[in-house]
Short mmCIF file of C-alpha atoms in Angstrom, two decimals:
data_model
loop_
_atom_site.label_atom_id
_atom_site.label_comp_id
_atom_site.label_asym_id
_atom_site.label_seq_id
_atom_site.Cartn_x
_atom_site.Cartn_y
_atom_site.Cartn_z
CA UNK A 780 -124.50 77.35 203.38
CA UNK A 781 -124.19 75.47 200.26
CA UNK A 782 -123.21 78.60 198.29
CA UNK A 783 -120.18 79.36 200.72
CA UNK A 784 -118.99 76.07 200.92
CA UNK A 785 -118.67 76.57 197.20
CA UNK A 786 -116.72 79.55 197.42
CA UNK A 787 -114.24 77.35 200.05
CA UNK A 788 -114.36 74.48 197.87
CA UNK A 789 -112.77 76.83 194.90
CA UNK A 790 -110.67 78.28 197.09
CA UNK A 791 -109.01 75.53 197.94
CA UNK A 792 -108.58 73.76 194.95
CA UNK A 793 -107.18 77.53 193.44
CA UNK A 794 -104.76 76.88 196.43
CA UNK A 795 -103.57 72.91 195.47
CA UNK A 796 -103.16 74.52 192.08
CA UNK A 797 -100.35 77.14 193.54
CA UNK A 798 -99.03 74.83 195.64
CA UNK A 799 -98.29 72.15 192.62
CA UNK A 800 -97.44 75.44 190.68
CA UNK A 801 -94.04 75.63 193.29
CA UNK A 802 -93.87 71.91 193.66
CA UNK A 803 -93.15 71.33 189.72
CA UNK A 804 -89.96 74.27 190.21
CA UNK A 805 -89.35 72.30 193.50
CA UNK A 806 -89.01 69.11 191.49
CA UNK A 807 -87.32 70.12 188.85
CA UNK A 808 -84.62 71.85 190.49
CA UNK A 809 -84.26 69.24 192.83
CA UNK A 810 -83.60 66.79 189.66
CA UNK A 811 -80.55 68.81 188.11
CA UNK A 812 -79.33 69.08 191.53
CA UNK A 813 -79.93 72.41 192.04
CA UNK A 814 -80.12 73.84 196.24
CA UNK A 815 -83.66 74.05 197.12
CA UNK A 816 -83.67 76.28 200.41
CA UNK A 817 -87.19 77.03 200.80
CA UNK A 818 -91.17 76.01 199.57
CA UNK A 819 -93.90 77.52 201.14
CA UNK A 820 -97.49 78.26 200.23
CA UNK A 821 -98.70 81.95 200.82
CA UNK A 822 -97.18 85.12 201.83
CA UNK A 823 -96.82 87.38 205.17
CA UNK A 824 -95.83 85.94 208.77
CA UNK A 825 -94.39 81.96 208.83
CA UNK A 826 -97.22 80.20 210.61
CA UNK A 827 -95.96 76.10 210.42
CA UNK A 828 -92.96 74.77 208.86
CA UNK A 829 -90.94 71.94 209.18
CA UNK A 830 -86.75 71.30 207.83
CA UNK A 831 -86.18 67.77 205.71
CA UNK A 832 -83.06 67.89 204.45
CA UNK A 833 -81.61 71.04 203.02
CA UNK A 834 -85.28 72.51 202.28
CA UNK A 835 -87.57 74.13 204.88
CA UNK A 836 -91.56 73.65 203.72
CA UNK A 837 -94.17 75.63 205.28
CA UNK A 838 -97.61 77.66 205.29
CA UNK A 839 -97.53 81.69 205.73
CA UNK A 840 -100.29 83.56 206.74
CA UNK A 841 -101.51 85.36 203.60
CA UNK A 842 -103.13 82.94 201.06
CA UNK A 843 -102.54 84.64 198.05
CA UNK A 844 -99.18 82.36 196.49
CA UNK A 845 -96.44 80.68 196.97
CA UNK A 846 -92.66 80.61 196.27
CA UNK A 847 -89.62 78.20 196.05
CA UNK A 848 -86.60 79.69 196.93
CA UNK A 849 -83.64 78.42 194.96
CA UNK A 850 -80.12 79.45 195.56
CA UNK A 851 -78.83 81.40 193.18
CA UNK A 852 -81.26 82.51 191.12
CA UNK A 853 -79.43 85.59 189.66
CA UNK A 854 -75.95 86.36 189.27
CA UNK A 855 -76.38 88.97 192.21
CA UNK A 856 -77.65 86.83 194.81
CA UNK A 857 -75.02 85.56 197.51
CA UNK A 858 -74.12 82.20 197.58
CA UNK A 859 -71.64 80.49 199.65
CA UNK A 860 -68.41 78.91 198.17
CA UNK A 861 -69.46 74.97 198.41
CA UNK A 862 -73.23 75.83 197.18
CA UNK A 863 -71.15 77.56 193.73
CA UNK A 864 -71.63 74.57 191.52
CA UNK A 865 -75.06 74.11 192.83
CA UNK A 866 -76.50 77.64 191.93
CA UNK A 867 -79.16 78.10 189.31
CA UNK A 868 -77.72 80.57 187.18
CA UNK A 869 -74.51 77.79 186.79
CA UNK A 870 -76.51 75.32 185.40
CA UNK A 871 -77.10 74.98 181.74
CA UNK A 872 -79.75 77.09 180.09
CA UNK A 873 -82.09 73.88 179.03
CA UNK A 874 -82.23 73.46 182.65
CA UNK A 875 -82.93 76.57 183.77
CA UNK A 876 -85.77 76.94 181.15
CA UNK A 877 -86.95 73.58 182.22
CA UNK A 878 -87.53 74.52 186.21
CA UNK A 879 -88.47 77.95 184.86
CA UNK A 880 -91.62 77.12 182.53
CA UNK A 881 -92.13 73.67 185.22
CA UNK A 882 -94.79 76.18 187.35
CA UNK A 883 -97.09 76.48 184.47
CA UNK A 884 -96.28 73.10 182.31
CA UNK A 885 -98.29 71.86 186.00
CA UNK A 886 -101.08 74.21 185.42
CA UNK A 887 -101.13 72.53 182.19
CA UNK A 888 -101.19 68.96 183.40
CA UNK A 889 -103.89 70.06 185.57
CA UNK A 890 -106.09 71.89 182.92
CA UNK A 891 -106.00 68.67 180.65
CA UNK A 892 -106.48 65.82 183.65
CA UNK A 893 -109.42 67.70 184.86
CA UNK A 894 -110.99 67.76 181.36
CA UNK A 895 -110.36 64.36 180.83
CA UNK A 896 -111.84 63.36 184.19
CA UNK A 897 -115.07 65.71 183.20
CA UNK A 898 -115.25 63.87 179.69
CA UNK A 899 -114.76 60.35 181.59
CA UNK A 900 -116.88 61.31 184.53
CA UNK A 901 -119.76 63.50 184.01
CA UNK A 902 -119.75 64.26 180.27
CA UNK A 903 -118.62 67.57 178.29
CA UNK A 904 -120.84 70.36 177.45
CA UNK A 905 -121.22 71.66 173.55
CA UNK A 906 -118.83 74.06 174.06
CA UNK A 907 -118.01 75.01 170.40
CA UNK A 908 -121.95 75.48 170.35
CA UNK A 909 -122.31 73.11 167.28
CA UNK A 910 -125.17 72.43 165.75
CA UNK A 911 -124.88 68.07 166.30
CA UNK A 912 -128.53 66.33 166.93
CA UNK A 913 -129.13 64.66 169.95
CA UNK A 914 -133.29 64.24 168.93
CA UNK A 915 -135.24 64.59 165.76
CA UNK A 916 -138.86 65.75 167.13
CA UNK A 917 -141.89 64.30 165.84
CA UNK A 918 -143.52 67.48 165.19
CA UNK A 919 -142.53 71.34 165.46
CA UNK A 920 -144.35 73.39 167.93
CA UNK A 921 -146.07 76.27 167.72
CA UNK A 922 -147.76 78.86 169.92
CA UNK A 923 -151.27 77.84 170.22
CA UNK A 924 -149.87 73.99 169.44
CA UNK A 925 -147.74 73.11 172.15
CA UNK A 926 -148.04 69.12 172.01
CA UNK A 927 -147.53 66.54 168.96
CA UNK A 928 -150.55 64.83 167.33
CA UNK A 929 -150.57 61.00 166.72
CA UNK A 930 -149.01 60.29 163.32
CA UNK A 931 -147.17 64.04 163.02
CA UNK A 932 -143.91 63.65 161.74
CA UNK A 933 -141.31 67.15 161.34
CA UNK A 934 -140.16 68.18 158.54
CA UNK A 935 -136.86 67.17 159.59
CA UNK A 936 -138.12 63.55 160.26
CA UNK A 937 -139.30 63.76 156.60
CA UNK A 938 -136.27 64.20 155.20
CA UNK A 939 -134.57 61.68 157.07
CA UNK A 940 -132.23 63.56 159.81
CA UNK A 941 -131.08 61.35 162.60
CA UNK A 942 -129.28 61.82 166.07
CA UNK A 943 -125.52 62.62 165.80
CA UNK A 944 -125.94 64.56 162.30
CA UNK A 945 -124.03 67.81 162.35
CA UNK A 946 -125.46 70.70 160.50
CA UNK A 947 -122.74 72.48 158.69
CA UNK A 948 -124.73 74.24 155.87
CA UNK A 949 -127.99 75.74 155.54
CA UNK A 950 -128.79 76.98 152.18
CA UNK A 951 -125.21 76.76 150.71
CA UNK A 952 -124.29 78.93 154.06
CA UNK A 953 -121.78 77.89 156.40
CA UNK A 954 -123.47 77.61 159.85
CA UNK A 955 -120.55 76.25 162.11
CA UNK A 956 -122.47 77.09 165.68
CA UNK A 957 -126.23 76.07 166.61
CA UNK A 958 -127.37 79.53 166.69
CA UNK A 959 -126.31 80.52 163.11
CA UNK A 960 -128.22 77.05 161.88
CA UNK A 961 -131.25 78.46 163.83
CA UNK A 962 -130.89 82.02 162.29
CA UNK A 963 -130.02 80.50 159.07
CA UNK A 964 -133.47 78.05 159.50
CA UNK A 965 -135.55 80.65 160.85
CA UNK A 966 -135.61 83.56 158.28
CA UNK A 967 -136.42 80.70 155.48
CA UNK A 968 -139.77 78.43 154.80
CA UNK A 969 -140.28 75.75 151.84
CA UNK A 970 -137.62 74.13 150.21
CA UNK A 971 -134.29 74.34 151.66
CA UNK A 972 -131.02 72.22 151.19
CA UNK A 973 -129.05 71.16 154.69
CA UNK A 974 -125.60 70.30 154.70
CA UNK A 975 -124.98 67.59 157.29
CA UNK A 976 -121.83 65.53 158.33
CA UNK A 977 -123.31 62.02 159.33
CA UNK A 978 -119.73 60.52 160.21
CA UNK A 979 -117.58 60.24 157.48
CA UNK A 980 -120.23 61.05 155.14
CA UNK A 981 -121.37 64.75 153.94
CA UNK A 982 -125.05 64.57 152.90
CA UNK A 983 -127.48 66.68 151.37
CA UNK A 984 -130.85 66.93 152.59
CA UNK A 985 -133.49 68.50 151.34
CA UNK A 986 -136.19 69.99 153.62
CA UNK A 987 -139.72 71.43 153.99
CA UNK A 988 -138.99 73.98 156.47
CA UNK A 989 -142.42 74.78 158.20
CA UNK A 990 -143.94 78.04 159.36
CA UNK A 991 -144.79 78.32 163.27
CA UNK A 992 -145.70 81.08 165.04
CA UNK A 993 -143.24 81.53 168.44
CA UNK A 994 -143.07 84.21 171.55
CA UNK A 995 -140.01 86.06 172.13
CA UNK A 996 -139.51 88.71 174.83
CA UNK A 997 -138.38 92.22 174.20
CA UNK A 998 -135.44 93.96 176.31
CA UNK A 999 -137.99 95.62 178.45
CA UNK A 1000 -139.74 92.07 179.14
CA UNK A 1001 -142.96 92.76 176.81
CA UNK A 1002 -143.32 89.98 174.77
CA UNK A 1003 -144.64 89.27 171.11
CA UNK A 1004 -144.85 86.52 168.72
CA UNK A 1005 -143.47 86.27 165.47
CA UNK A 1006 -143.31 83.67 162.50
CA UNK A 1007 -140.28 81.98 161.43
CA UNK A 1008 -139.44 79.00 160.19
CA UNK A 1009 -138.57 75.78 162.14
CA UNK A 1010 -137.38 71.87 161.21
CA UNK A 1011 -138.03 70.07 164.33
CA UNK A 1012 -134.47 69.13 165.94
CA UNK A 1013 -133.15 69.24 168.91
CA UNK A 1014 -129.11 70.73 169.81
CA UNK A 1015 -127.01 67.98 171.32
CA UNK A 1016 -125.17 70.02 174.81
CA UNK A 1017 -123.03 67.62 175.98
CA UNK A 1018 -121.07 64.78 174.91
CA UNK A 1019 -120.28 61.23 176.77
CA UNK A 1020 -117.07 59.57 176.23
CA UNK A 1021 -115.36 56.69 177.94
CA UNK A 1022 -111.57 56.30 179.54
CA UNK A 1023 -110.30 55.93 176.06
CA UNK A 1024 -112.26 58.15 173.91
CA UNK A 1025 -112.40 60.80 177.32
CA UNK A 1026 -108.52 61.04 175.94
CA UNK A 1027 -109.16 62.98 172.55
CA UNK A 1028 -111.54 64.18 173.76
CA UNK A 1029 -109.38 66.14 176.65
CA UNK A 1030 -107.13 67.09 174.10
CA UNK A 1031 -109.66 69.07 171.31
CA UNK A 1032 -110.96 70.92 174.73
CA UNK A 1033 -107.77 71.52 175.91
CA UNK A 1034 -106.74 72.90 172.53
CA UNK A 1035 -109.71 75.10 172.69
CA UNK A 1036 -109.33 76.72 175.78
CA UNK A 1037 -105.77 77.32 174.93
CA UNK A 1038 -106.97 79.10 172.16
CA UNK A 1039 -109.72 81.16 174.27
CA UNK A 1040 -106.96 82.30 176.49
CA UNK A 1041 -104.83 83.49 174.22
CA UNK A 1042 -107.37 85.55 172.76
CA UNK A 1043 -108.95 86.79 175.96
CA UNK A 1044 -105.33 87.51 176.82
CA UNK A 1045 -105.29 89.68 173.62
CA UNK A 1046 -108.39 91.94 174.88
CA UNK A 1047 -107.77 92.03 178.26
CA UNK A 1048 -106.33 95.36 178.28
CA UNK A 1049 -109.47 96.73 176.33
CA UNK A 1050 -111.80 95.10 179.07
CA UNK A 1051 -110.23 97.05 182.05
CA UNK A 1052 -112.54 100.31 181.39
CA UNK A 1053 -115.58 98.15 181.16
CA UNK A 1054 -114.47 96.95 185.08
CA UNK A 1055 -113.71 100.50 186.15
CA UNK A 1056 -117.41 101.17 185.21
CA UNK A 1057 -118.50 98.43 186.45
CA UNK A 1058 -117.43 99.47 190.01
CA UNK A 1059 -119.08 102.99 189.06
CA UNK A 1060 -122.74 101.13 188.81
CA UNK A 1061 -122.68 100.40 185.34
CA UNK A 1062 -123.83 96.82 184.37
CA UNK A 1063 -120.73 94.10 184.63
CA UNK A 1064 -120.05 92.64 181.44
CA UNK A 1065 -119.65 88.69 181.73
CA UNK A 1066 -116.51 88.70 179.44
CA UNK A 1067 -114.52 91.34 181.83
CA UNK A 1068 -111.61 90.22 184.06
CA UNK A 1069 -111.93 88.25 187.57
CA UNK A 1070 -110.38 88.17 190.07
CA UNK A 1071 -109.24 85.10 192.56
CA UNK A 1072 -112.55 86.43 194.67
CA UNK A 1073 -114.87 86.71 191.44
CA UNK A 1074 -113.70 83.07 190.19
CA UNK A 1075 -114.38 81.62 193.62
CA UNK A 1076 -117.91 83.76 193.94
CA UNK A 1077 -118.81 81.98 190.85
CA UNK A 1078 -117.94 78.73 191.91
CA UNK A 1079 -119.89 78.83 194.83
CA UNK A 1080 -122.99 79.40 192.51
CA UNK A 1081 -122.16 77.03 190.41
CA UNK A 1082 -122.05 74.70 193.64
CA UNK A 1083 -125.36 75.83 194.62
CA UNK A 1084 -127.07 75.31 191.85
CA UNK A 1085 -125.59 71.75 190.69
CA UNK A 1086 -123.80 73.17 188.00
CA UNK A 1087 -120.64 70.71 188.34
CA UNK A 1088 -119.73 70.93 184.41
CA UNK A 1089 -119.15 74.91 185.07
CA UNK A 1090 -117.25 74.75 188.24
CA UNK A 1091 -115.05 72.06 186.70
CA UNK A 1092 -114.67 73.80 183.25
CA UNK A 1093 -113.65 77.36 185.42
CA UNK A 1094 -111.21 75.41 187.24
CA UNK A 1095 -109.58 74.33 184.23
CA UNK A 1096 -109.94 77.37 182.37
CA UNK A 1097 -108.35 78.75 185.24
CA UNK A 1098 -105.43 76.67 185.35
CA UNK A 1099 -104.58 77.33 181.73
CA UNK A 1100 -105.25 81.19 181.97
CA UNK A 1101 -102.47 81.37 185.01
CA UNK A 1102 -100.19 78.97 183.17
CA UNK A 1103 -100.48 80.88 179.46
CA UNK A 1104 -99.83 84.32 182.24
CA UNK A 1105 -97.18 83.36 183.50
CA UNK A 1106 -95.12 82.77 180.58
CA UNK A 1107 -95.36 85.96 179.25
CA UNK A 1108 -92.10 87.52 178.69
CA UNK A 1109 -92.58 89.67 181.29
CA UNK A 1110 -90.09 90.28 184.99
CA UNK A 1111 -91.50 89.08 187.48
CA UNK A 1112 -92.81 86.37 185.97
CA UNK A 1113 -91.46 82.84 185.38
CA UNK A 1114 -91.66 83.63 181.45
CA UNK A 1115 -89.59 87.23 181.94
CA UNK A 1116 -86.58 84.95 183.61
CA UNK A 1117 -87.20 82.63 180.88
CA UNK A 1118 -86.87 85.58 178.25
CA UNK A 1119 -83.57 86.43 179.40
CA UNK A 1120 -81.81 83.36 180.15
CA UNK A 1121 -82.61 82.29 176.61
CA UNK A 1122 -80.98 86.08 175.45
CA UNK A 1123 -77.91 85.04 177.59
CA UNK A 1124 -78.11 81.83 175.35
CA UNK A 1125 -78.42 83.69 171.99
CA UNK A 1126 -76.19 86.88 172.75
CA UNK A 1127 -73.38 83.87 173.99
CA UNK A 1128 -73.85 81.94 170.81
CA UNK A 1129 -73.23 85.20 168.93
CA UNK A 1130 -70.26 86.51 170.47
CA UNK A 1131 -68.63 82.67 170.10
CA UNK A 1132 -69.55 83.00 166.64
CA UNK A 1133 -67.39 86.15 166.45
CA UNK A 1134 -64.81 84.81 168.31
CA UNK A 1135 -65.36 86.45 171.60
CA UNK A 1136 -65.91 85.01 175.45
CA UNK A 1137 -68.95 84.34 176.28
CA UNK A 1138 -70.83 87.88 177.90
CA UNK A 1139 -71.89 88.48 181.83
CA UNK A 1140 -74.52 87.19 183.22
CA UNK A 1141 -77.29 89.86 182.55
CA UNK A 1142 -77.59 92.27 185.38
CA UNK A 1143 -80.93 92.45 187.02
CA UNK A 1144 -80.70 95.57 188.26
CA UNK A 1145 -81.00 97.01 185.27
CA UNK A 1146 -84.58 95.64 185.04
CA UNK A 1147 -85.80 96.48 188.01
CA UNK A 1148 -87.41 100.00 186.55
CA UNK A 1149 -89.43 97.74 184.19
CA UNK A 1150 -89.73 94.89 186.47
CA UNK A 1151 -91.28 97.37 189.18
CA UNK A 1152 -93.44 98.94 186.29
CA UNK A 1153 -95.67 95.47 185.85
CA UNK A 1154 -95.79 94.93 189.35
CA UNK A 1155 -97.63 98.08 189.90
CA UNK A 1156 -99.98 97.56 186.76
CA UNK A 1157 -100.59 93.70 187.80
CA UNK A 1158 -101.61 95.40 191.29
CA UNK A 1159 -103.51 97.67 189.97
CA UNK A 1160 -105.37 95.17 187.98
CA UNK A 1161 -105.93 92.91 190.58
CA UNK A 1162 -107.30 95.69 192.98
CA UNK A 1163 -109.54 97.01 190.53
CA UNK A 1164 -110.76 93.20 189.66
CA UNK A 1165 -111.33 92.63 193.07
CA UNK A 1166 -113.12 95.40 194.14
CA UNK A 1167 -115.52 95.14 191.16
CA UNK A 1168 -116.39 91.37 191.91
CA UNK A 1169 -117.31 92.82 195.59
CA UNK A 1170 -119.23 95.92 194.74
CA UNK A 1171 -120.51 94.35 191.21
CA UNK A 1172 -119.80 91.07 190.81
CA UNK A 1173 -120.79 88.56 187.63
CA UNK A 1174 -123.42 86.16 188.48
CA UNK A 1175 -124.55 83.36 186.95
CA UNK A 1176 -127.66 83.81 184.71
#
């Protein structure tokens, strides 16, 4: 029960998200002046609406979506004498970029408020996987020595680490993420020189690193035990902040899932084949596409099993991915209209330049071949997404 209330809980929230999406072109048409006609969430057969002012708002039946429905929009549309001035391809282009790009500057509001409320809240996970001390253990274990004796101090105790030291070295090599420190720390014993950023400070410490023995587990579930070498510390995973520090810290995360998008943008088309296997048996990679279904699937295990930092962090990760998507230069997307109201811009400025009238509105015809092109690969996509997160979907591990 738990799980599927999950599953509604993202859902909905993946809804709100949509139906701010529409209310930040709603807004900011309605604040140029621009006729607003209709804003309603989903698709398919009307099932409520209701008429306040010039604007009907309503629900259809098919939750997948939304749309505001501004006079004007193109050239070609139909608009009636005394609604001329009021038209969206009239207005100047700063404006029309402004509504335009409002949809996912929302998704972007939302992203960062939900971070901020997480860092505020309920803490943020290590997600740059850095190597910062939370404990310094008194001893290092080892199989056959599980517990600490009275008076055993770690090597890393020795040589003075303390919580909130960052390991940035070890050895003279760069170790930016905890598991290249423990790499780094476990193919060395003796004598070895660790780089750590105590707050403004970059020390130098020198350790003993010890030998334990430790079990590991083979990929067919045999296990073994191996020795390596260990300091005794412990990997900070998550961070508190308060309502003013929560503030930068909303900001580095958002930065760093804007960055993560962008590059799983980059490889998403080289992730499709591993999703059509995927829906042939073979085992679903955790990095491939998901769809609306997949993303709320996960959620609801998240829910489940109290994992609130992960549903949160999806949600926001979600709200950045659709936002990033959807200014793409690319009809029918917000960012393709963008695109070529700012080459109506540019090609105008030119032709003043030279002396000549300002050019035609583009004609959108002329797009449609293209325009119908990414609506069948987007479809595509999506039905190939969402059959592999019914037949295979990712799970949490």
């Amino acid at each position: 029960m738990v799980f599927f209330l999950g599953i509604l809980l993202f859902a909905l929230l993946i809804g709100i998200s949509i139906a701010l999406h529409e209310l930040g072109h709603l807004a900011t048409a309605k604040m140029f002046g621009m006729k607003v006609t209709r804003y309603f969430i989903g698709f398919g057969p009307k099932i409520w609406s209701f008429r306040r002012g010039e604007t009907e708002y309503g629900l259809k039946a098919i939750p997948a979506g939304g749309f505001c429905e501004i006079t004007g929009m193109t050239a070609l549309d139909e608009v009636r004498p005394e609604d001329q001035h009021r038209a969206f391809y009239r207005q100047k282009t700063w404006k029309r970029v402004v509504v335009l790009s409002a949809g996912s500057v929302t998704h972007f509001i939302l992203g960062f408020l939900i971070l901020y409320l997480m860092a505020v809240f309920i803490g943020m996970p290590n997600l740059r996987n850095t190597a910062v001390i939370e404990e310094v253990a008194p001893c290092v274990q080892s199989v056959g020595k599980p517990d600490c004796a009275p008076g055993d101090t770690s090597p890393a105790g020795q040589a003075g680490f303390r919580p909130g030291d960052e390991i940035t070295a070890v050895g003279g090599v760069a170790t930016p993420t905890w598991a290249e420190v423990l790499k780094s720390t476990r193919d060395r014993f003796g004598t070895t020189d660790f780089t750590v950023r105590r707050g403004d400070q970059t020390l130098t410490l020198t350790v003993d690193v010890a030998r334990v023995d430790r079990e590991y587990q083979r990929t067919d579930g045999s296990k073994y035990t191996r020795e390596v070498g260990a300091i005794g510390v412990v990997q900070q995973r998550e961070f508190e902040y308060n309502a003013i520090t929560g503030v930068g810290a909303a900001v580095s995360y958002t930065g760093d899932m804007f960055e993560n998008t962008w590059k799983g943008l980059l490889k998403f088309p080289e992730k499709i084949p591993a999703v059509v296997k995927a829906i042939g048996g073979a085992e679903r990679d955790i990095e491939s596409p998901v769809s609306v279904v997949g993303a709320s699937r996960l959620g609801g295990e998240a829910v489940e099993r109290g994992l609130w930092p992960f549903f949160w962090l999806m949600l926001a990760g979600l709200n950045f991915f659709v936002g990033v998507f959807n200014l793409l230069p690319l009809l029918p997307l917000d960012g393709g209209h963008i695109a070529v109201n700012l080459y109506e811009r540019v090609r105008n400025w030119i032709r003043k330049l030279r002396g000549m009238p300002a050019g035609a509105p583009v004609n959108y015809l002329r797009l449609l071949p293209l325009t119908y092109f990414v609506i069948f690969v987007g479809g595509a996509v999506t039905l190939l997404t969402v059959t592999a997160d019914i037949v295979n979907p990712i799970r949490l591990q």
